[in-house]
Structure formats: structure tokens, C-alpha cells
PDB file of C-alpha atoms in Angstrom:
ATOM      1  CA  MET A   1      20.091 172.806 228.508  1.00  0.00           C
ATOM      2  CA  HIS A   2      17.235 170.772 227.053  1.00  0.00           C
ATOM      3  CA  ILE A   3      14.047 172.387 225.750  1.00  0.00           C
ATOM      4  CA  SER A   4      11.340 170.058 224.485  1.00  0.00           C
ATOM      5  CA  ILE A   5       8.256 170.904 222.418  1.00  0.00           C
ATOM      6  CA  LEU A   6       5.340 168.528 222.975  1.00  0.00           C
ATOM      7  CA  SER A   7       3.441 167.730 219.786  1.00  0.00           C
ATOM      8  CA  PHE A   8       0.463 165.407 219.567  1.00  0.00           C
ATOM      9  CA  ASP A   9      -1.515 163.922 216.687  1.00  0.00           C
ATOM     10  CA  ALA A  10      -3.200 166.665 214.607  1.00  0.00           C
ATOM     11  CA  PHE A  11      -0.693 169.201 215.962  1.00  0.00           C
ATOM     12  CA  ASN A  12      -0.581 172.733 214.604  1.00  0.00           C
ATOM     13  CA  GLU A  13       2.619 173.181 212.610  1.00  0.00           C
ATOM     14  CA  LEU A  14       2.844 176.888 213.376  1.00  0.00           C
ATOM     15  CA  ASP A  15       2.747 176.264 217.102  1.00  0.00           C
ATOM     16  CA  SER A  16       5.447 173.609 217.173  1.00  0.00           C
ATOM     17  CA  LEU A  17       7.737 174.572 214.310  1.00  0.00           C
ATOM     18  CA  ILE A  18       7.945 178.350 214.745  1.00  0.00           C
ATOM     19  CA  ALA A  19       9.126 177.815 218.310  1.00  0.00           C
ATOM     20  CA  LEU A  20      11.499 175.066 217.145  1.00  0.00           C
ATOM     21  CA  GLY A  21      13.049 177.326 214.524  1.00  0.00           C
ATOM     22  CA  ILE A  22      13.525 180.309 216.813  1.00  0.00           C
ATOM     23  CA  LEU A  23      14.865 178.280 219.720  1.00  0.00           C
ATOM     24  CA  ASN A  24      17.411 176.610 217.446  1.00  0.00           C
ATOM     25  CA  ARG A  25      18.914 180.024 216.661  1.00  0.00           C
ATOM     26  CA  ILE A  26      20.870 179.559 219.894  1.00  0.00           C
ATOM     27  CA  LYS A  27      24.102 177.882 218.852  1.00  0.00           C
ATOM     28  CA  THR A  28      25.817 177.055 222.127  1.00  0.00           C
ATOM     29  CA  SER A  29      27.156 173.538 222.653  1.00  0.00           C
ATOM     30  CA  ASN A  30      24.935 172.796 225.645  1.00  0.00           C
ATOM     31  CA  TRP A  31      21.675 173.906 223.973  1.00  0.00           C
ATOM     32  CA  ARG A  32      19.342 171.162 222.776  1.00  0.00           C
ATOM     33  CA  VAL A  33      15.827 171.570 221.361  1.00  0.00           C
ATOM     34  CA  THR A  34      13.661 168.499 220.717  1.00  0.00           C
ATOM     35  CA  ILE A  35      10.228 167.506 219.526  1.00  0.00           C
ATOM     36  CA  ALA A  36       8.496 165.144 221.952  1.00  0.00           C
ATOM     37  CA  ALA A  37       5.473 163.014 221.115  1.00  0.00           C
ATOM     38  CA  PRO A  38       3.605 160.012 222.552  1.00  0.00           C
ATOM     39  CA  THR A  39       4.454 157.934 219.448  1.00  0.00           C
ATOM     40  CA  GLU A  40       7.438 157.647 217.109  1.00  0.00           C
ATOM     41  CA  GLN A  41       5.584 159.692 214.494  1.00  0.00           C
ATOM     42  CA  VAL A  42       2.794 162.261 214.687  1.00  0.00           C
ATOM     43  CA  THR A  43       0.851 163.806 211.833  1.00  0.00           C
ATOM     44  CA  SER A  44      -0.154 167.447 211.827  1.00  0.00           C
ATOM     45  CA  MET A  45      -3.599 168.916 211.221  1.00  0.00           C
ATOM     46  CA  ASN A  46      -2.517 169.522 207.625  1.00  0.00           C
ATOM     47  CA  GLY A  47      -1.055 166.088 206.978  1.00  0.00           C
ATOM     48  CA  VAL A  48       2.633 166.679 207.731  1.00  0.00           C
ATOM     49  CA  THR A  49       4.186 163.632 209.411  1.00  0.00           C
ATOM     50  CA  MET A  50       7.005 164.335 211.840  1.00  0.00           C
ATOM     51  CA  HIS A  51       9.390 162.038 213.693  1.00  0.00           C
ATOM     52  CA  ARG A  52       9.869 162.727 217.376  1.00  0.00           C
ATOM     53  CA  HIS A  53      13.270 163.208 218.985  1.00  0.00           C
ATOM     54  CA  VAL A  54      12.275 162.092 222.473  1.00  0.00           C
ATOM     55  CA  SER A  55       9.380 160.484 224.334  1.00  0.00           C
ATOM     56  CA  LEU A  56       7.007 162.358 226.637  1.00  0.00           C
ATOM     57  CA  SER A  57       8.751 160.803 229.629  1.00  0.00           C
ATOM     58  CA  GLU A  58      12.108 162.122 228.433  1.00  0.00           C
ATOM     59  CA  ALA A  59      10.579 165.531 227.799  1.00  0.00           C
ATOM     60  CA  SER A  60       9.329 165.591 231.381  1.00  0.00           C
ATOM     61  CA  GLN A  61      12.960 165.700 232.494  1.00  0.00           C
ATOM     62  CA  ALA A  62      13.840 168.675 230.270  1.00  0.00           C
ATOM     63  CA  ASN A  63      14.817 172.081 231.638  1.00  0.00           C
ATOM     64  CA  ALA A  64      11.969 173.682 229.708  1.00  0.00           C
ATOM     65  CA  VAL A  65       8.853 172.394 227.973  1.00  0.00           C
ATOM     66  CA  ILE A  66       6.441 173.922 225.470  1.00  0.00           C
ATOM     67  CA  ILE A  67       3.089 172.209 225.021  1.00  0.00           C
ATOM     68  CA  GLY A  68       1.973 172.724 221.455  1.00  0.00           C
ATOM     69  CA  SER A  69      -1.581 173.064 220.238  1.00  0.00           C
ATOM     70  CA  GLY A  70      -3.643 170.875 217.933  1.00  0.00           C
ATOM     71  CA  MET A  71      -7.069 169.767 216.853  1.00  0.00           C
ATOM     72  CA  LYS A  72      -7.195 166.774 219.215  1.00  0.00           C
ATOM     73  CA  THR A  73      -6.089 168.358 222.476  1.00  0.00           C
ATOM     74  CA  ARG A  74      -9.433 167.683 224.160  1.00  0.00           C
ATOM     75  CA  ASP A  75      -8.993 163.998 223.310  1.00  0.00           C
ATOM     76  CA  ILE A  76      -5.404 164.051 224.561  1.00  0.00           C
ATOM     77  CA  ILE A  77      -6.350 165.285 228.025  1.00  0.00           C
ATOM     78  CA  GLN A  78      -8.845 162.442 228.315  1.00  0.00           C
ATOM     79  CA  ALA A  79      -6.174 159.830 227.560  1.00  0.00           C
ATOM     80  CA  PRO A  80      -4.623 158.714 230.873  1.00  0.00           C
ATOM     81  CA  GLU A  81      -1.916 156.724 229.080  1.00  0.00           C
ATOM     82  CA  ILE A  82      -0.638 160.038 227.671  1.00  0.00           C
ATOM     83  CA  ILE A  83      -1.294 162.419 230.544  1.00  0.00           C
ATOM     84  CA  SER A  84       0.338 160.058 233.058  1.00  0.00           C
ATOM     85  CA  GLN A  85       3.645 160.427 231.189  1.00  0.00           C
ATOM     86  CA  LEU A  86       3.698 164.188 231.723  1.00  0.00           C
ATOM     87  CA  GLN A  87       5.455 164.775 235.022  1.00  0.00           C
ATOM     88  CA  LEU A  88       5.913 168.519 234.680  1.00  0.00           C
ATOM     89  CA  ASP A  89       7.065 170.592 237.631  1.00  0.00           C
ATOM     90  CA  PRO A  90       7.375 174.408 237.521  1.00  0.00           C
ATOM     91  CA  SER A  91       9.663 174.336 240.543  1.00  0.00           C
ATOM     92  CA  ARG A  92      12.391 172.819 238.351  1.00  0.00           C
ATOM     93  CA  GLN A  93      11.233 173.629 234.807  1.00  0.00           C
ATOM     94  CA  LEU A  94      10.102 176.503 232.643  1.00  0.00           C
ATOM     95  CA  ILE A  95       6.747 175.477 231.180  1.00  0.00           C
ATOM     96  CA  GLY A  96       4.920 177.117 228.298  1.00  0.00           C
ATOM     97  CA  ALA A  97       1.685 176.290 226.516  1.00  0.00           C
ATOM     98  CA  GLN A  98       0.498 177.410 223.111  1.00  0.00           C
ATOM     99  CA  CYS A  99      -3.235 177.886 222.414  1.00  0.00           C
ATOM    100  CA  SER A 100      -5.021 174.613 223.312  1.00  0.00           C
ATOM    101  CA  GLY A 101      -1.906 173.507 225.172  1.00  0.00           C
ATOM    102  CA  ALA A 102      -3.423 175.499 228.033  1.00  0.00           C
ATOM    103  CA  LEU A 103      -5.955 172.671 228.380  1.00  0.00           C
ATOM    104  CA  VAL A 104      -3.090 170.295 229.144  1.00  0.00           C
ATOM    105  CA  LEU A 105      -1.741 172.646 231.818  1.00  0.00           C
ATOM    106  CA  ALA A 106      -5.214 172.884 233.331  1.00  0.00           C
ATOM    107  CA  LYS A 107      -5.574 169.097 233.296  1.00  0.00           C
ATOM    108  CA  LEU A 108      -2.235 168.782 235.098  1.00  0.00           C
ATOM    109  CA  GLY A 109      -3.383 171.278 237.737  1.00  0.00           C
ATOM    110  CA  LEU A 110      -0.742 173.842 236.794  1.00  0.00           C
ATOM    111  CA  LEU A 111      -3.079 176.780 236.181  1.00  0.00           C
ATOM    112  CA  SER A 112      -4.552 177.055 239.652  1.00  0.00           C
ATOM    113  CA  ASN A 113      -5.031 180.782 240.301  1.00  0.00           C
ATOM    114  CA  ILE A 114      -3.106 181.603 237.114  1.00  0.00           C
ATOM    115  CA  PRO A 115      -4.887 183.207 234.127  1.00  0.00           C
ATOM    116  CA  ALA A 116      -4.022 181.958 230.664  1.00  0.00           C
ATOM    117  CA  CYS A 117      -3.854 183.003 227.039  1.00  0.00           C
ATOM    118  CA  THR A 118      -5.303 180.769 224.353  1.00  0.00           C
ATOM    119  CA  ASP A 119      -6.976 180.873 220.956  1.00  0.00           C
ATOM    120  CA  LEU A 120     -10.619 181.822 220.419  1.00  0.00           C
ATOM    121  CA  THR A 121     -11.734 178.258 219.652  1.00  0.00           C
ATOM    122  CA  THR A 122     -10.192 176.876 222.824  1.00  0.00           C
ATOM    123  CA  LYS A 123     -11.231 179.783 225.053  1.00  0.00           C
ATOM    124  CA  PRO A 124     -14.609 178.362 226.246  1.00  0.00           C
ATOM    125  CA  TRP A 125     -13.044 174.987 227.058  1.00  0.00           C
ATOM    126  CA  VAL A 126     -10.276 176.600 229.105  1.00  0.00           C
ATOM    127  CA  GLN A 127     -12.906 178.630 230.924  1.00  0.00           C
ATOM    128  CA  GLU A 128     -14.895 175.453 231.591  1.00  0.00           C
ATOM    129  CA  ALA A 129     -11.766 174.107 233.272  1.00  0.00           C
ATOM    130  CA  GLY A 130     -12.014 177.018 235.713  1.00  0.00           C
ATOM    131  CA  VAL A 131      -9.225 179.121 234.237  1.00  0.00           C
ATOM    132  CA  GLU A 132      -9.528 182.832 233.508  1.00  0.00           C
ATOM    133  CA  VAL A 133      -8.686 183.585 229.870  1.00  0.00           C
ATOM    134  CA  LEU A 134      -6.935 186.851 229.048  1.00  0.00           C
ATOM    135  CA  ASN A 135      -7.501 188.798 225.840  1.00  0.00           C
ATOM    136  CA  GLN A 136      -3.810 189.102 225.008  1.00  0.00           C
ATOM    137  CA  ALA A 137      -1.080 187.211 223.201  1.00  0.00           C
ATOM    138  CA  PHE A 138       1.180 186.277 226.125  1.00  0.00           C
ATOM    139  CA  PHE A 139       1.149 185.954 229.886  1.00  0.00           C
ATOM    140  CA  ALA A 140       3.573 184.435 232.362  1.00  0.00           C
ATOM    141  CA  LYS A 141       3.664 183.966 236.090  1.00  0.00           C
ATOM    142  CA  ASP A 142       6.869 182.696 237.635  1.00  0.00           C
ATOM    143  CA  ASN A 143       7.878 179.648 235.552  1.00  0.00           C
ATOM    144  CA  ILE A 144       4.614 179.122 233.654  1.00  0.00           C
ATOM    145  CA  ALA A 145       3.706 180.943 230.447  1.00  0.00           C
ATOM    146  CA  THR A 146       0.877 180.719 227.933  1.00  0.00           C
ATOM    147  CA  ALA A 147       0.415 182.234 224.483  1.00  0.00           C
ATOM    148  CA  GLY A 148      -2.700 182.714 222.387  1.00  0.00           C
ATOM    149  CA  GLY A 149      -2.838 182.728 218.595  1.00  0.00           C
ATOM    150  CA  CYS A 150      -0.561 180.673 216.340  1.00  0.00           C
ATOM    151  CA  LEU A 151       1.963 183.427 215.671  1.00  0.00           C
ATOM    152  CA  ALA A 152       2.252 184.125 219.401  1.00  0.00           C
ATOM    153  CA  SER A 153       4.467 181.027 219.550  1.00  0.00           C
ATOM    154  CA  GLN A 154       7.320 183.443 218.870  1.00  0.00           C
ATOM    155  CA  TYR A 155       6.687 185.037 222.257  1.00  0.00           C
ATOM    156  CA  LEU A 156       6.997 181.692 224.053  1.00  0.00           C
ATOM    157  CA  ALA A 157      10.308 181.100 222.303  1.00  0.00           C
ATOM    158  CA  PHE A 158      11.493 184.637 223.100  1.00  0.00           C
ATOM    159  CA  TRP A 159      10.509 184.216 226.778  1.00  0.00           C
ATOM    160  CA  LEU A 160      12.339 180.906 227.080  1.00  0.00           C
ATOM    161  CA  ILE A 161      15.520 182.241 225.501  1.00  0.00           C
ATOM    162  CA  ALA A 162      15.385 185.379 227.650  1.00  0.00           C
ATOM    163  CA  ARG A 163      14.957 183.283 230.798  1.00  0.00           C
ATOM    164  CA  LEU A 164      17.664 180.791 229.916  1.00  0.00           C
ATOM    165  CA  GLN A 165      20.181 182.854 227.924  1.00  0.00           C
ATOM    166  CA  GLY A 166      19.258 186.485 228.605  1.00  0.00           C
ATOM    167  CA  THR A 167      17.347 189.112 226.670  1.00  0.00           C
ATOM    168  CA  GLU A 168      20.273 189.972 224.401  1.00  0.00           C
ATOM    169  CA  ALA A 169      20.300 186.397 223.084  1.00  0.00           C
ATOM    170  CA  ALA A 170      16.510 186.469 222.704  1.00  0.00           C
ATOM    171  CA  CYS A 171      16.618 189.697 220.709  1.00  0.00           C
ATOM    172  CA  GLU A 172      19.374 188.316 218.479  1.00  0.00           C
ATOM    173  CA  ALA A 173      17.383 185.141 217.774  1.00  0.00           C
ATOM    174  CA  MET A 174      14.278 187.153 216.944  1.00  0.00           C
ATOM    175  CA  HIS A 175      16.316 189.449 214.726  1.00  0.00           C
ATOM    176  CA  TYR A 176      17.246 186.467 212.535  1.00  0.00           C
ATOM    177  CA  VAL A 177      13.617 185.551 211.835  1.00  0.00           C
ATOM    178  CA  ALA A 178      12.085 189.041 211.602  1.00  0.00           C
ATOM    179  CA  PRO A 179      10.921 190.264 208.171  1.00  0.00           C
ATOM    180  CA  VAL A 180      13.461 192.327 206.237  1.00  0.00           C
ATOM    181  CA  GLY A 181      12.847 196.014 206.763  1.00  0.00           C
ATOM    182  CA  GLU A 182      10.968 195.385 210.020  1.00  0.00           C
ATOM    183  CA  LYS A 183      13.625 193.804 212.182  1.00  0.00           C
ATOM    184  CA  GLU A 184      13.966 196.518 214.808  1.00  0.00           C
ATOM    185  CA  THR A 185      10.220 197.024 215.269  1.00  0.00           C
ATOM    186  CA  TYR A 186       9.633 193.254 215.235  1.00  0.00           C
ATOM    187  CA  VAL A 187      12.190 192.625 217.964  1.00  0.00           C
ATOM    188  CA  GLN A 188      10.895 195.543 220.003  1.00  0.00           C
ATOM    189  CA  ARG A 189       7.338 194.237 219.789  1.00  0.00           C
ATOM    190  CA  ALA A 190       8.471 190.839 221.054  1.00  0.00           C
ATOM    191  CA  MET A 191      10.365 192.479 223.893  1.00  0.00           C
ATOM    192  CA  ASN A 192       7.364 194.616 224.806  1.00  0.00           C
ATOM    193  CA  ASN A 193       5.155 191.538 225.024  1.00  0.00           C
ATOM    194  CA  ILE A 194       7.359 189.638 227.440  1.00  0.00           C
ATOM    195  CA  ALA A 195       9.325 192.325 229.322  1.00  0.00           C
ATOM    196  CA  ASN A 196       6.892 192.548 232.225  1.00  0.00           C
ATOM    197  CA  TYR A 197       7.067 188.801 232.756  1.00  0.00           C
ATOM    198  CA  LEU A 198      10.804 188.473 233.214  1.00  0.00           C
ATOM    199  CA  PRO A 199      12.456 188.230 236.648  1.00  0.00           C
ATOM    200  CA  ASP A 200      14.231 191.348 237.788  1.00  0.00           C
ATOM    201  CA  ASN A 201      17.589 189.588 237.512  1.00  0.00           C
ATOM    202  CA  THR A 202      17.169 188.818 233.789  1.00  0.00           C
ATOM    203  CA  ASP A 203      19.769 190.829 231.880  1.00  0.00           C
ATOM    204  CA  ASN A 204      18.588 193.613 229.606  1.00  0.00           C
TER     205      ASN A 204
END
């Protein structure tokens, strides 16, 4: 099971690394979480340089993909040499986007008739792309999910684990990262945010 988090130059650390940390709480032998980027190294909006695990082409073959946010997303979607590498397909993959990552989904034509969540800065650009923007932290339809606000990246991670490993595993992973003294309410809040977007056959 391969989950890849797409991170581009000027990426937001909270978007990419919170999801990375939560997803890596799953410790089964067939569970692999990677950072994908168009170059060997990418530097965050705050100057943190990170080495990729896989290329964008490799990430396109993953079971699940999260598209992270960043300050240069509008430039990214205008770069055909990058966008052409993203062969994402919700019929065979779970696909999530964080904040301005929704612009990438829109560019790829994956938000047709699907509303999205994003951050306040990106909201008008997503709307310009013809996508309805919801005033909430998380939304999913079938195999596509979006989250708005940096700390909503936890909901994308929770959704992916629930879809791929079940809600019990998702709650356990969230329990590890929840603040001390708030674990039960923290996990319950995460569950409340994604419960309505899980298939009926997802275990509870």
C-alpha cells in the first residue's frame, strides 16, 4: 500500500509533514508513505529543504495521493512539464488535496461537479476555476477529498487511513498525535469531520 504526498517548491510544511507523520503511525509491513516532488530536493516556504522519496511519475502509480499546498501552486499548474507527470485517476486511487492543492485537482479536471475545501487565500482562485468552495475543513466525494486550513491536513490523513485500514486504525493513529489531556475529544472531532464521507462498508 503506497501513499504519496506531493510537495512542490515553496511547499507548506504543515500540509505535507503533518500528514506524513500521522500516516506513518501505521506500522504494517505493506504500508509505505513517501514524499514526491518534481525535483530531487524542494525547499519549503520557510526555507526547509527536503529530499524526495519518489518522482511525480512514481507517485502517480500510488494507491493514494495527497497534493500538498504551497506558495507557488498557481505557478505549478501553469507548468506543463510538471502537470503532465501527474496521471491521477480516482477510479484506481484515493486522491486528496490540501488547501491550494485543490487548484491542481481543478487543473487536472478532477473537481468537475465536486465542491472543494481550501484556504481563504486560495478560495477566489479555486472559484475562478469554476469550483464551488465550501466553508468547512473537509469534504469528500467517492475517492476524492479536499481539506481547508493547514491543520485540516490531519483530516486528510485520518480519511486515508480509515479508507485503507479502517476507522479503528485511524482513531489509533490520531490518538498518538493528539494533545495530552485531549485525546478522546481530539479523536472524536476527527471522526466527526470525516464520518459522513466514508463508504458504508468502512468498519466502525
